[in-house]
PDB file of C-alpha atoms in Angstrom:
ATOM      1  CA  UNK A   6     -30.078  16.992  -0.429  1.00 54.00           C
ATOM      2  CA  UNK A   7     -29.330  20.633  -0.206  1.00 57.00           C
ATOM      3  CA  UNK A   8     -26.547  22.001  -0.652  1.00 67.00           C
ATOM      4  CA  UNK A   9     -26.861  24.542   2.084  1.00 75.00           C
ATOM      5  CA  UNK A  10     -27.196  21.022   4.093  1.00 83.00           C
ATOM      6  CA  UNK A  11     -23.555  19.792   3.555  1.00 80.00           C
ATOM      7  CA  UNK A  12     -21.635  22.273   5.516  1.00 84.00           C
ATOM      8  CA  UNK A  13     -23.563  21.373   8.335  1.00 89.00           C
ATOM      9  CA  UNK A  14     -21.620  17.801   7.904  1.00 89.00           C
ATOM     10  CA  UNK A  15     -17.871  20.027   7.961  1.00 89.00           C
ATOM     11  CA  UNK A  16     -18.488  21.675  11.238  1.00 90.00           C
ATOM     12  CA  UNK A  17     -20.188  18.165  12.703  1.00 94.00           C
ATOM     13  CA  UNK A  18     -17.206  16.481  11.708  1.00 94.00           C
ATOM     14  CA  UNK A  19     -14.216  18.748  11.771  1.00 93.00           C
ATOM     15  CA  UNK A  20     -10.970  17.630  13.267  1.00 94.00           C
ATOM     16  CA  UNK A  21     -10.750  18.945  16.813  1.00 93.00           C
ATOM     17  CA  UNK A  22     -13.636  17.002  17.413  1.00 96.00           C
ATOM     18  CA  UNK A  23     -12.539  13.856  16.710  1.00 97.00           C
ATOM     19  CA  UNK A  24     -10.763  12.592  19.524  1.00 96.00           C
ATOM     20  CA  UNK A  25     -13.308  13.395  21.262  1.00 97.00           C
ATOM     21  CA  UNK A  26     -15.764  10.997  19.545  1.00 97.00           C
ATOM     22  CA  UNK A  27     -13.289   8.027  19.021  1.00 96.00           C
ATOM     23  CA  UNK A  28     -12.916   8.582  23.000  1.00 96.00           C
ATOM     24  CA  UNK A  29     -16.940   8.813  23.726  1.00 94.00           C
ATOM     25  CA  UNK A  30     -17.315   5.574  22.008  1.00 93.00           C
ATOM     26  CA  UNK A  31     -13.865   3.741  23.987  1.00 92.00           C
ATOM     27  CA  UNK A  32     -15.185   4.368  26.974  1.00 91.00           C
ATOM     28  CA  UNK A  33     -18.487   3.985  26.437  1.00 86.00           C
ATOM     29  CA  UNK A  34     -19.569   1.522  24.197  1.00 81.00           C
ATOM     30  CA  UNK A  35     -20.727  -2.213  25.639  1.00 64.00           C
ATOM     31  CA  UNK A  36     -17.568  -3.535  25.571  1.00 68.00           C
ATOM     32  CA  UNK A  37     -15.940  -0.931  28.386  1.00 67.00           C
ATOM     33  CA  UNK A  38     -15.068  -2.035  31.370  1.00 76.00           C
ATOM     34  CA  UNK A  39     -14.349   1.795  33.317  1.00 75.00           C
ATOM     35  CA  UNK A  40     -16.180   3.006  35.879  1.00 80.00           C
ATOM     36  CA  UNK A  41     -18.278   6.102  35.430  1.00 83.00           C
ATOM     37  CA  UNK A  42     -15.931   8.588  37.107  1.00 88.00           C
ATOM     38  CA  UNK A  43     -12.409   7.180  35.267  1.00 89.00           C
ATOM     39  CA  UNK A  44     -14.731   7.322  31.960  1.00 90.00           C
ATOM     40  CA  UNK A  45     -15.445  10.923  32.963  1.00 92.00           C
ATOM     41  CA  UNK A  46     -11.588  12.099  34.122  1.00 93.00           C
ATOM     42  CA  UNK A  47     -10.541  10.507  31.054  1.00 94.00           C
ATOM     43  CA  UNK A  48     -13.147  12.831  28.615  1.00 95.00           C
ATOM     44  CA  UNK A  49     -12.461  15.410  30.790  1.00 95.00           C
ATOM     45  CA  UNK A  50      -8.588  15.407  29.537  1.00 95.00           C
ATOM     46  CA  UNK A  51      -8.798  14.460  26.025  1.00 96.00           C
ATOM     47  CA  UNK A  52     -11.348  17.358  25.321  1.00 96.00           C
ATOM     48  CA  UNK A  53      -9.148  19.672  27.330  1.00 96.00           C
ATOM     49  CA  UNK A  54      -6.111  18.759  25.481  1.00 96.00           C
ATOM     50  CA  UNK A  55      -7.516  18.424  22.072  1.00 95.00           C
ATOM     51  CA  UNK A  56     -10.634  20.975  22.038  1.00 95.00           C
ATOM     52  CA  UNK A  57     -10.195  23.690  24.407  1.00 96.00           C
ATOM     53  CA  UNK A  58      -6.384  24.267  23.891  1.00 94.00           C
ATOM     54  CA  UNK A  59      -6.536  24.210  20.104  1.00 92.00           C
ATOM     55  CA  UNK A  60      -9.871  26.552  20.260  1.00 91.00           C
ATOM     56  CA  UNK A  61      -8.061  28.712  22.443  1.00 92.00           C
ATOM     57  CA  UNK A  62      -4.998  28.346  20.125  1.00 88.00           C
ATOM     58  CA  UNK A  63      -7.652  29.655  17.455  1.00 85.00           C
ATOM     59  CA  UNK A  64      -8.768  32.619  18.670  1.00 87.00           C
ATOM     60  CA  UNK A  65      -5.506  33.227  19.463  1.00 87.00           C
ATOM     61  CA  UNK A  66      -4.351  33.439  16.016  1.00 82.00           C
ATOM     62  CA  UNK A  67      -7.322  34.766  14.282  1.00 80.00           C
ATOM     63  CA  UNK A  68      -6.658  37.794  16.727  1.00 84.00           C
ATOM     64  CA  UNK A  69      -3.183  38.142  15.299  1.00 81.00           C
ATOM     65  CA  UNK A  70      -4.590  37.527  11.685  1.00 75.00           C
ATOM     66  CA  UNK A  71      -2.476  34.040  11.193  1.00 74.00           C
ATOM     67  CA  UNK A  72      -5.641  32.840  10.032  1.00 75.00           C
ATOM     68  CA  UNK A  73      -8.671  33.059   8.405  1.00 70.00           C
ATOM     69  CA  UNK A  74     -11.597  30.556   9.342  1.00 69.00           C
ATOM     70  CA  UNK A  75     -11.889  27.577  11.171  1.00 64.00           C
ATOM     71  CA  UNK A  76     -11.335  25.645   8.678  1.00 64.00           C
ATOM     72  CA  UNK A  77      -7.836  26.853   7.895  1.00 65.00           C
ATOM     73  CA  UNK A  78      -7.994  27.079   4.116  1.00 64.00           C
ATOM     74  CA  UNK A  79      -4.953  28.495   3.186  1.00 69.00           C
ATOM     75  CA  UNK A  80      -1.530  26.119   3.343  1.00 72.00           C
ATOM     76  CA  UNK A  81       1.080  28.876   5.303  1.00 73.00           C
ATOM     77  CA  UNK A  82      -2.016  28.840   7.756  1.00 76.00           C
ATOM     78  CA  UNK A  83      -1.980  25.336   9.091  1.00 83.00           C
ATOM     79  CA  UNK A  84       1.541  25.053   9.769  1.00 85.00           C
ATOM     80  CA  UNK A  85       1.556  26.316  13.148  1.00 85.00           C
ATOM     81  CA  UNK A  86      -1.697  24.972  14.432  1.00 87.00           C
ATOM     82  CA  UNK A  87      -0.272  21.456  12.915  1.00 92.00           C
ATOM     83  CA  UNK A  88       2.882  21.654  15.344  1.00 92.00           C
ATOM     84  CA  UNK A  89       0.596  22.698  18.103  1.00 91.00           C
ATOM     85  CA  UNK A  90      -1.613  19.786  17.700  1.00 94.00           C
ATOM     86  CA  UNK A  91       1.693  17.418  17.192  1.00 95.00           C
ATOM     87  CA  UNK A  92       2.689  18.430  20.900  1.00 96.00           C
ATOM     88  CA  UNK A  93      -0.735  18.219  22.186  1.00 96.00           C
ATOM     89  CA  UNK A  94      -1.362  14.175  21.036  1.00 96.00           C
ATOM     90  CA  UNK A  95       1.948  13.899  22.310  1.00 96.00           C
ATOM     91  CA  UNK A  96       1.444  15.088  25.850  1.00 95.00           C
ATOM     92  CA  UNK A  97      -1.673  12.934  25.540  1.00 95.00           C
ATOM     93  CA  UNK A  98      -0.377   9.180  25.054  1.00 94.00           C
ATOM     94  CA  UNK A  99       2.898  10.319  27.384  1.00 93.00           C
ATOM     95  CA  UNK A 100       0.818  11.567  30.694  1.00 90.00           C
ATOM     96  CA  UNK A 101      -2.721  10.511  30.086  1.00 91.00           C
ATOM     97  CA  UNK A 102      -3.647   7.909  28.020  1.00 94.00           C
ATOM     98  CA  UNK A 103      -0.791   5.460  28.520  1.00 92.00           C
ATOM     99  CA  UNK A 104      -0.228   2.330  26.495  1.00 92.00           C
ATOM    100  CA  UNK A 105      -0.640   0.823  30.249  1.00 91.00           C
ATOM    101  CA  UNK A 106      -3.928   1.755  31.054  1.00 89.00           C
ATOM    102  CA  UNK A 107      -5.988   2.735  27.830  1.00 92.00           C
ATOM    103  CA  UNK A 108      -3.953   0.673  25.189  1.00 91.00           C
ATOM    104  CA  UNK A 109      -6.485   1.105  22.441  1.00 93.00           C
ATOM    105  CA  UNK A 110      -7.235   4.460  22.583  1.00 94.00           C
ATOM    106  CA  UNK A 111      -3.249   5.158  23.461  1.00 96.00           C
ATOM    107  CA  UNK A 112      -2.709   3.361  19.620  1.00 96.00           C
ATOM    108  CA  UNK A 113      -5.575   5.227  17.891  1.00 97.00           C
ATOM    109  CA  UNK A 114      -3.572   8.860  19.768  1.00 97.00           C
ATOM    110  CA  UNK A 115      -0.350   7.970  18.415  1.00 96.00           C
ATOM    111  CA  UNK A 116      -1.878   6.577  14.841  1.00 97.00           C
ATOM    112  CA  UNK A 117      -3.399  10.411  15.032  1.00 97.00           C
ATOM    113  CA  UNK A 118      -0.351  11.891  15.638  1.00 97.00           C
ATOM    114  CA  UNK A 119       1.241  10.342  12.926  1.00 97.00           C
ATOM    115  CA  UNK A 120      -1.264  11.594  10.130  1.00 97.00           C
ATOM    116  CA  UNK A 121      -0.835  15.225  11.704  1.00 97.00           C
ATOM    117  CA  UNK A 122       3.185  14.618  11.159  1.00 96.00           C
ATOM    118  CA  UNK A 123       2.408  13.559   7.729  1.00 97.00           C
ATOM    119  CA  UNK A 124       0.192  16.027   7.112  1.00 95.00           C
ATOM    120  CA  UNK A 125       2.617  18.777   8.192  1.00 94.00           C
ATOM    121  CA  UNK A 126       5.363  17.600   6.081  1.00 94.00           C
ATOM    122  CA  UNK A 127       3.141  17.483   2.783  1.00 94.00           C
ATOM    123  CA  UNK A 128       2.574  20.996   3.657  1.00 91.00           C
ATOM    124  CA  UNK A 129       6.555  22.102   3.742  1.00 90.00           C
ATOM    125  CA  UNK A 130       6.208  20.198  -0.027  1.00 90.00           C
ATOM    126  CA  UNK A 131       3.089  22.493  -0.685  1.00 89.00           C
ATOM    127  CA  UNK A 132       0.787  20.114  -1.282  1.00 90.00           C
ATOM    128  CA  UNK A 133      -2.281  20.069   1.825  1.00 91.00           C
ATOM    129  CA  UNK A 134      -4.567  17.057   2.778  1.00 93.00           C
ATOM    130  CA  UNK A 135      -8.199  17.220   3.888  1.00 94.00           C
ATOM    131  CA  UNK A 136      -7.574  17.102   7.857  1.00 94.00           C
ATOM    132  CA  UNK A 137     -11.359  16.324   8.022  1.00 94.00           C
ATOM    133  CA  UNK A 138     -11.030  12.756   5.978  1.00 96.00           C
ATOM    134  CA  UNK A 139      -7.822  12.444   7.638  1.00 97.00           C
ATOM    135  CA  UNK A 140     -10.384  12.522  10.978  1.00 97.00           C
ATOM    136  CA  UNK A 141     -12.751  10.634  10.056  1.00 97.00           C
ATOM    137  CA  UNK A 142     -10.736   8.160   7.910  1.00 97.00           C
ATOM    138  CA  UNK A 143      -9.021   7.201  11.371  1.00 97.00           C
ATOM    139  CA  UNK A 144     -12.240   7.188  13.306  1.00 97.00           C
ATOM    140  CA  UNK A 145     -13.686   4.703  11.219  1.00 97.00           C
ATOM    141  CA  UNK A 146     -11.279   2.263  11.446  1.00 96.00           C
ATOM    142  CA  UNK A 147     -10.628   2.735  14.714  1.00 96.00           C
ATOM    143  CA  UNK A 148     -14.494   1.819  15.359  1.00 95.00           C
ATOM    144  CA  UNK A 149     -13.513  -0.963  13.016  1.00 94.00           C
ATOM    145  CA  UNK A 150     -10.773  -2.737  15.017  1.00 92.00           C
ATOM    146  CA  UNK A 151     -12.401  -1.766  18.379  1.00 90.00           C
ATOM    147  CA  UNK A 152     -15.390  -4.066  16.791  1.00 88.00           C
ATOM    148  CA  UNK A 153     -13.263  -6.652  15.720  1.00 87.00           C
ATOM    149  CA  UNK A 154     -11.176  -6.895  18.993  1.00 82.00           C
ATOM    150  CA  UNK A 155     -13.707  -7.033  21.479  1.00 80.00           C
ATOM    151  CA  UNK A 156     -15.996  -9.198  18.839  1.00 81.00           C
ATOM    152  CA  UNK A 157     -19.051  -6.886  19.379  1.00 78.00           C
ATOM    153  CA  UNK A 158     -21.814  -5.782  16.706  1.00 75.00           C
ATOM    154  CA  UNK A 159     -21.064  -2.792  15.862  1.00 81.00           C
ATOM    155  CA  UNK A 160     -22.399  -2.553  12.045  1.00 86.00           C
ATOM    156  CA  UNK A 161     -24.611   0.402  12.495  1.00 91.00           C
ATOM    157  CA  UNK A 162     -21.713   2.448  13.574  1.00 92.00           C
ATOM    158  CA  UNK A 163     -19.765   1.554  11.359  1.00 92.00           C
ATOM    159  CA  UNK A 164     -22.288   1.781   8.579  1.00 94.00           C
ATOM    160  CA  UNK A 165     -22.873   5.479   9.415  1.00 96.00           C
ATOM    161  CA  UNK A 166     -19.707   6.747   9.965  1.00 96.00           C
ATOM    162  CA  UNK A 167     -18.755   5.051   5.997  1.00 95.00           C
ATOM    163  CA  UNK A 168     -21.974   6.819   5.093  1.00 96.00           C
ATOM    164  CA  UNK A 169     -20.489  10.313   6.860  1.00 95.00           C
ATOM    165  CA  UNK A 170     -17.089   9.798   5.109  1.00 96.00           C
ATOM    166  CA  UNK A 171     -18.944  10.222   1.614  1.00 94.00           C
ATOM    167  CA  UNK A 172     -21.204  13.358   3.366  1.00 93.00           C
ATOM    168  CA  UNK A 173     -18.282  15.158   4.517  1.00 95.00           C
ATOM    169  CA  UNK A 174     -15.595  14.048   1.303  1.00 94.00           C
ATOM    170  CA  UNK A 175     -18.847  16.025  -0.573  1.00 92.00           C
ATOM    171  CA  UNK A 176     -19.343  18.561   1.702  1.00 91.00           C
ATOM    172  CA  UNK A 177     -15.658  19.451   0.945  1.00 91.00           C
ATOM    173  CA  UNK A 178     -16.014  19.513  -2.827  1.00 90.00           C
ATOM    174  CA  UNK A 179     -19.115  21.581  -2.631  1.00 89.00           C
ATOM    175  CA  UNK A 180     -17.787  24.221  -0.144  1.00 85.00           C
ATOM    176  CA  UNK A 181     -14.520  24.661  -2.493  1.00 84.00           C
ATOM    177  CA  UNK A 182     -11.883  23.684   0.246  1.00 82.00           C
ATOM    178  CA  UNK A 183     -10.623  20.549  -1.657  1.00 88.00           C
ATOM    179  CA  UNK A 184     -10.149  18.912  -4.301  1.00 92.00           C
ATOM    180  CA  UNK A 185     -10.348  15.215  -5.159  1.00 93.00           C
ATOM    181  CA  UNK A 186      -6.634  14.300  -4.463  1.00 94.00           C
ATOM    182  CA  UNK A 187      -6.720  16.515  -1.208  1.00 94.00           C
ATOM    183  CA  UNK A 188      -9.167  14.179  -0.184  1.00 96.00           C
ATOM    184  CA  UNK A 189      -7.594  11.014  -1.567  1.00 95.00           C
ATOM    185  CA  UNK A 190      -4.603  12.068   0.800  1.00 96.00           C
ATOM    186  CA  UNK A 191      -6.483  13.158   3.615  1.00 96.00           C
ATOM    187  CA  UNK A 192      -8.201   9.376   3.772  1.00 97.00           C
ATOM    188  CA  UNK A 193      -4.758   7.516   3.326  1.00 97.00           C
ATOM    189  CA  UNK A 194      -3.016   9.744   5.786  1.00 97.00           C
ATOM    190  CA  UNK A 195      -5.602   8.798   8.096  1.00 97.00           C
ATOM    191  CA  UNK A 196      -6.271   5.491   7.760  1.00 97.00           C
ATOM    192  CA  UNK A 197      -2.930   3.948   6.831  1.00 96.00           C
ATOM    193  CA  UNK A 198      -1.773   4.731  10.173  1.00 96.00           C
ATOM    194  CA  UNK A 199      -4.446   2.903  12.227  1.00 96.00           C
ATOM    195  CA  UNK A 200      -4.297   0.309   9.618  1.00 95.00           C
ATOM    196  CA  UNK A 201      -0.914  -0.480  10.760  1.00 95.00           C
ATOM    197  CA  UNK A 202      -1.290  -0.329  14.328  1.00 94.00           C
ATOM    198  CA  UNK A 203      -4.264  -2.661  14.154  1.00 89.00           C
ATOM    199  CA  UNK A 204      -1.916  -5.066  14.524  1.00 84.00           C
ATOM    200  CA  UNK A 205      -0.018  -4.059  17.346  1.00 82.00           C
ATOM    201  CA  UNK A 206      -3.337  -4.520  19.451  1.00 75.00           C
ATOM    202  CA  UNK A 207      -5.785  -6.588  17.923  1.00 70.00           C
TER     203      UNK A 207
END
C-alpha cells in the first residue's frame, strides 16, 4: 500500500469523529429500536456537541496560533482542547444522552470521557497518547459489547474496524506523530475504560 495512502486512514478516523460513528451504528444498527426522527435529534446533538463545537474551537485557536494542525502534534497544544472536550462529553451524558434513555451509548460517553481525563493528565506528566487509538480503541469495543448484548452478528464490523486499528496505529508511525508507546497508551486509555463498563450494562 502506499504510503501517501495511510494518511487518508488519520483524517477518516480522527477523534472528533468518533462519537459520531459509535452513535451512527447505536441507533442504527438491527438491533435499534428508535424511531427515525429520535435517531435523527439524537445525531443531530452528538455531532453538534462533539464536531461542530470542537471544529469551531479549532479554528478558534489556530487563529490565535495555540495550535498548529489538526492533528495537534505538539503536547502544550492539546491541553486546552482536552478540557474543552472533557466539558463537552460531560454536557452530553448529563442533558442528552441520559443513562435513562440511551444507556449504552450514555456508558460508551462517559467511558470516552474518562480516556480524555486520562489523557490530559499524562500530558501535565509530559508524556502524550495517540487520541486516534484512544478513538478507535473505544469504538471497537464498544461495537464489541453492543454485539454481545443484543446477541447480533456483527463480525464484519468488528473485523474491519480491528483491521482499521492496525491502518491507522501505521498511519501514525509513518506520518511521524507517534511512536510505539504513544500508541500502546493511546489503545489502553481507550479501551480499558469501556472494558470496565462492559459490565455495568451487558
Amino acid at each position: 500500500m502506499p504510503k501517501r495512502i495511510f494518511p487518508f486512514f488519520s483524517y477518516i478516523f480522527h477523534p472528533v469523529f468518533i462519537p459520531i460513528y459509535a452513535t451512527l451504528f447505536y441507533l442504527f444498527s438491527n438491533h435499534s429500536y428508535f424511531f427515525n426522527k429520535e435517531k435523527y435529534l439524537v445525531l443531530l446533538e452528538v455531532t453538534v456537541i462533539t464536531f461542530v463545537i470542537p471544529i469551531l474551537f479549532f479554528f478558534l485557536l489556530r487563529f490565535t496560533g495555540r495550535i498548529s494542525s489538526i492533528m495537534v502534534p505538539e503536547l502544550s497544544e492539546r491541553k486546552f482542547p482536552l478540557v474543552v472536550q472533557c466539558f463537552l462529553l460531560i454536557l452530553l451524558v448529563k442533558k442528552s444522552i441520559t443513562l435513562e434513555l440511551y444507556p449504552e451509548l450514555h456508558f460508551f460517553i462517559l467511558g470516552a470521557l474518562s480516556s480524555t481525563l486520562i489523557a490530559l493528565i499524562l500530558l501535565f506528566a509530559n508524556k502524550k497518547a495517540s487520541l486516534h487509538m484512544m478513538g478507535l480503541s473505544a469504538l471497537t469495543f464498544f461495537v464489541f459489547g453492543l454485539s454481545m448484548h443484543h446477541q447480533s452478528a456483527n463480525s464484519i464490523m468488528i473485523i474491519f474496524l480491528v483491521l482499521m486499528n492496525g491502518l491507522v496505529a501505521s498511519s501514525r508511525l509513518i506520518m511521524g506523530a507517534h511512536t510505539p508507546r504513544e500508541l500502546i497508551y493511546g489503545v489502553l486509555i481507550g479501551s480499558i475504560p469501556q472494558i470496565l463498563l462492559l459490565y455495568l450494562w451487558l
